[in-house]
XYZ file of C-alpha atoms in Angstrom:
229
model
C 109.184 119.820 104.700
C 111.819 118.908 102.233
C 112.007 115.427 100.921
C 113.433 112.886 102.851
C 112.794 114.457 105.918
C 110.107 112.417 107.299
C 110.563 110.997 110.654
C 110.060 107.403 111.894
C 106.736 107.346 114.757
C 107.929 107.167 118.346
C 107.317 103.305 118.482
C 109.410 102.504 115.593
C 112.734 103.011 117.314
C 110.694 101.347 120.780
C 109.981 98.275 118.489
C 114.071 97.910 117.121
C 115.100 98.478 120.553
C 112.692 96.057 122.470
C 113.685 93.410 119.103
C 117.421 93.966 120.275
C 117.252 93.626 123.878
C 114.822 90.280 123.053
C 117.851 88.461 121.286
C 120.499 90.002 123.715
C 118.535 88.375 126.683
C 115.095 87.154 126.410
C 114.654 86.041 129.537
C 115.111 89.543 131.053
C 112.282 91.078 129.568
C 109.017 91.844 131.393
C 105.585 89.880 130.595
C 104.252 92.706 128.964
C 107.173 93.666 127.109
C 107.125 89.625 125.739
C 103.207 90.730 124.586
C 104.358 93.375 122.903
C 106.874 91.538 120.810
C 103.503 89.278 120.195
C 101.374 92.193 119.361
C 103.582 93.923 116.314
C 103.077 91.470 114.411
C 99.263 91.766 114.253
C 99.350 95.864 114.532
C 102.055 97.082 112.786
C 101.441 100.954 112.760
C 100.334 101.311 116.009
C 102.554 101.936 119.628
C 101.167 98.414 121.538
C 102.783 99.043 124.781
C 99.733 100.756 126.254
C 97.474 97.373 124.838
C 100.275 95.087 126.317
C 99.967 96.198 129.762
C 96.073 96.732 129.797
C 95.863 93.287 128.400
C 97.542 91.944 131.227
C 96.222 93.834 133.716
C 92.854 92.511 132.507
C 93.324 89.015 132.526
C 95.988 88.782 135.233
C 99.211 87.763 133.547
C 101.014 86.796 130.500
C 99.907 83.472 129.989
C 96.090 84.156 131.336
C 96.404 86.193 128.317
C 97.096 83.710 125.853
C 94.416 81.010 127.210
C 91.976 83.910 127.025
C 88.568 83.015 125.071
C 88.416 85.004 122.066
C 85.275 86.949 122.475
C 86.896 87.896 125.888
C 89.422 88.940 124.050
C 87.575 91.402 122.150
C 86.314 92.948 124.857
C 89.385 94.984 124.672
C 89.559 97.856 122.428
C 91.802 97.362 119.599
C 91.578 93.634 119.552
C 90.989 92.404 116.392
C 91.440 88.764 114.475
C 94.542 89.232 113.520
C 95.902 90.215 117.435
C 93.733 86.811 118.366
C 95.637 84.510 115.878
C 99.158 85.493 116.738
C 97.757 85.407 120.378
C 96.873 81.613 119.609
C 99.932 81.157 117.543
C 102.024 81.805 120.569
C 100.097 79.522 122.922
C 99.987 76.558 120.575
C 103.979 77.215 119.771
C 104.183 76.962 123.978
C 101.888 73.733 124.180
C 103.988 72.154 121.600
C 107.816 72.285 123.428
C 105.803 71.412 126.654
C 104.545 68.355 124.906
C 107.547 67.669 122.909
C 109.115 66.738 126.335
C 106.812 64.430 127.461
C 105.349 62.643 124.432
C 107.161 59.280 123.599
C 108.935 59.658 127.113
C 109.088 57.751 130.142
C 106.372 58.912 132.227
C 107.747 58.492 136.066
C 111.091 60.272 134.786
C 109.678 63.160 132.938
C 106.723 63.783 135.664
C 107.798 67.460 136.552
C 107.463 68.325 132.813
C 103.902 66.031 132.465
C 102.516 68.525 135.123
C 103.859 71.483 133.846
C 102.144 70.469 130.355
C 99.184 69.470 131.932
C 98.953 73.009 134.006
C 100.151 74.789 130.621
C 97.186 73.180 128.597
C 94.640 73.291 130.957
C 94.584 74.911 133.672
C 93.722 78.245 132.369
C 90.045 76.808 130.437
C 87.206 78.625 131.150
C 85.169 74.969 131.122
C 85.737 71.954 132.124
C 88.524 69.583 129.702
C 89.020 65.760 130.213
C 91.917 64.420 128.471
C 93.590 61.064 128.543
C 97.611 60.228 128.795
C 97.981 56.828 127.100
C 100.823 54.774 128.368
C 102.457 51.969 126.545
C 103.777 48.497 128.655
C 107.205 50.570 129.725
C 105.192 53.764 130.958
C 105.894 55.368 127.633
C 103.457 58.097 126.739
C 102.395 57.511 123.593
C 98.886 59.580 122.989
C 97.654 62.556 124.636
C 94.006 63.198 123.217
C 90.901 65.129 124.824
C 88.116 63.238 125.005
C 86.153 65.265 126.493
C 84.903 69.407 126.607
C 82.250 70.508 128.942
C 80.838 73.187 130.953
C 82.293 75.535 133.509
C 81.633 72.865 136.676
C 81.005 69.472 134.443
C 82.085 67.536 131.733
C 80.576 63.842 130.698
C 82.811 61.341 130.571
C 82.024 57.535 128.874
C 84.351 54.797 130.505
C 83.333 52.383 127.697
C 84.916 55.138 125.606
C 87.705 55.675 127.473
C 88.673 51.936 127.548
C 87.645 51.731 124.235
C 90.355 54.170 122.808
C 92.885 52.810 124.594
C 92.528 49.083 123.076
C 92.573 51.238 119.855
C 96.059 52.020 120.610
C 97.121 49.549 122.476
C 97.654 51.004 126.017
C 98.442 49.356 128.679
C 97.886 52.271 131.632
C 95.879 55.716 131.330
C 96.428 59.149 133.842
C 93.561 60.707 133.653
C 93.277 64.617 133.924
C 90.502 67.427 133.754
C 90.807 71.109 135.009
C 88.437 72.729 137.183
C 88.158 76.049 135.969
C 87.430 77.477 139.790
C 91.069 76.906 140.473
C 90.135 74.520 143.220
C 92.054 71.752 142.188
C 90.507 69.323 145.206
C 88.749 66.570 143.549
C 84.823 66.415 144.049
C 82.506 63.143 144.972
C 81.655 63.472 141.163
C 85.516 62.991 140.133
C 85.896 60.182 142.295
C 82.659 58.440 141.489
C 83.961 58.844 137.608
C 87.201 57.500 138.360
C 85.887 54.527 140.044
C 83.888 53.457 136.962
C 87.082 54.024 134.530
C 88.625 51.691 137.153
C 86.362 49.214 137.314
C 85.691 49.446 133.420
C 89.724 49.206 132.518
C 90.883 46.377 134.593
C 88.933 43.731 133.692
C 90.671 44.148 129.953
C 94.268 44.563 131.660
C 94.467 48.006 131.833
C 95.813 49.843 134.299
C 94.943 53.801 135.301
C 97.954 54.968 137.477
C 96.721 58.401 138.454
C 93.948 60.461 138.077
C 95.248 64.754 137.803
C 92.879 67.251 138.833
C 95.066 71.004 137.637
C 93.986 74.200 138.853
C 95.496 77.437 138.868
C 98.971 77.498 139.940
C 97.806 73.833 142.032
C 96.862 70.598 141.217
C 95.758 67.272 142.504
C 96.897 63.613 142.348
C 94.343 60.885 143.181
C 97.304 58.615 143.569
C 99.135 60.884 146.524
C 95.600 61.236 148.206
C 95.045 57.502 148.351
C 92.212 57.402 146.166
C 93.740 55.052 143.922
């Protein structure tokens, strides 16, 4: 063959034309075709479409994908490090704008978006997460923190610690959330117990805890709507 006269591979002219159709109209695209956008980035000489899809098909969607635990991950051949990162670099990009519209916000107006940040961080853990939404005198949030990591059914929580971090910034209300990584989201005698001690704990020192979220998959469950605070 004379010079010059090398061809492209097949997925070259896939990638311009899936790149194209992306900034014509994103929100057309399918979930694996949004993976694959993910994926050249991490495997650049390699058609990804066939990885996309068994990816998903694997882990049961798009964004089961990017929650996935990295040595899950890598139970897929042609995983590597570099198709985890950009993997995590997507999530965390996600978390962020989901956050970005709650933090320093209003809580009772914004409460859609607080659950769909809670469900977005959480609700796809393999284990058990217990964070804390600190609320300022007007119901602003103004901290989001984990406090706690556990196992796949349990995670210890400290209501001295609790309280104790929100004197530290001086909060005036808490929600608490966890996930149960079942996808039950119904809260258990455990939860309840663990909320009545936070209670009792807080509102002595003048703090209030206005709800209690339990997120599962696709579900979730207020202790305030239930009557259980």
């Amino acid at each position: 063959m004379g010079e010059g006269s090398e061809t492209k591979p097949h997925y070259a002219g896939h990638r311009d034309r899936l790149r194209e159709r992306f900034l014509k109209s994103p929100d057309t695209l399918p979930d694996y075709e949004l993976l694959e956008l993910i994926l050249f980035r991490a495997i650049p000489q390699r058609d990804v479409k066939p990885l996309a899809k068994e990816l998903i098909a694997k882990f049961g969607g798009f964004s089961e994908v990017l929650n996935a635990e990295p040595a899950r991950l890598r139970e897929v051949k042609g995983v590597k490090d570099a198709t985890i990162t950009e993997l995590r670099i997507a999530r965390e990009v996600g978390l962020r704008i989901a956050q970005a519209k709650v933090l320093k916000k209003e809580v009772i107006g914004s409460w859609d978006a607080l659950l769909e940040y809670c469900s977005a961080s959480m609700a796809h853990n393999p284990t058990e997460q217990f964070r804390i939404l600190f609320l300022d005198r007007k119901n602003v949030l103004i901290a989001d923190e984990v406090q706690q990591k556990g196992t796949v059914d349990h995670t210890p929580v400290y209501p001295r610690e609790v309280v104790k971090r929100a004197l530290e910034l001086n909060a005036s209300a808490l929600i608490l959330v966890h996930n149960h990584p079942s996808g039950d989201p119904a809260p258990s005698n455990a939860d309840v117990e663990m909320t009545r001690q936070i209670v009792d704990t807080a509102k002595p020192l003048g703090i209030d805890v206005h709800d209690h979220l339990v997120v599962g998959k696709g579900r979730h469950a207020s202790f305030r709507s239930m009557g259980l605070l």
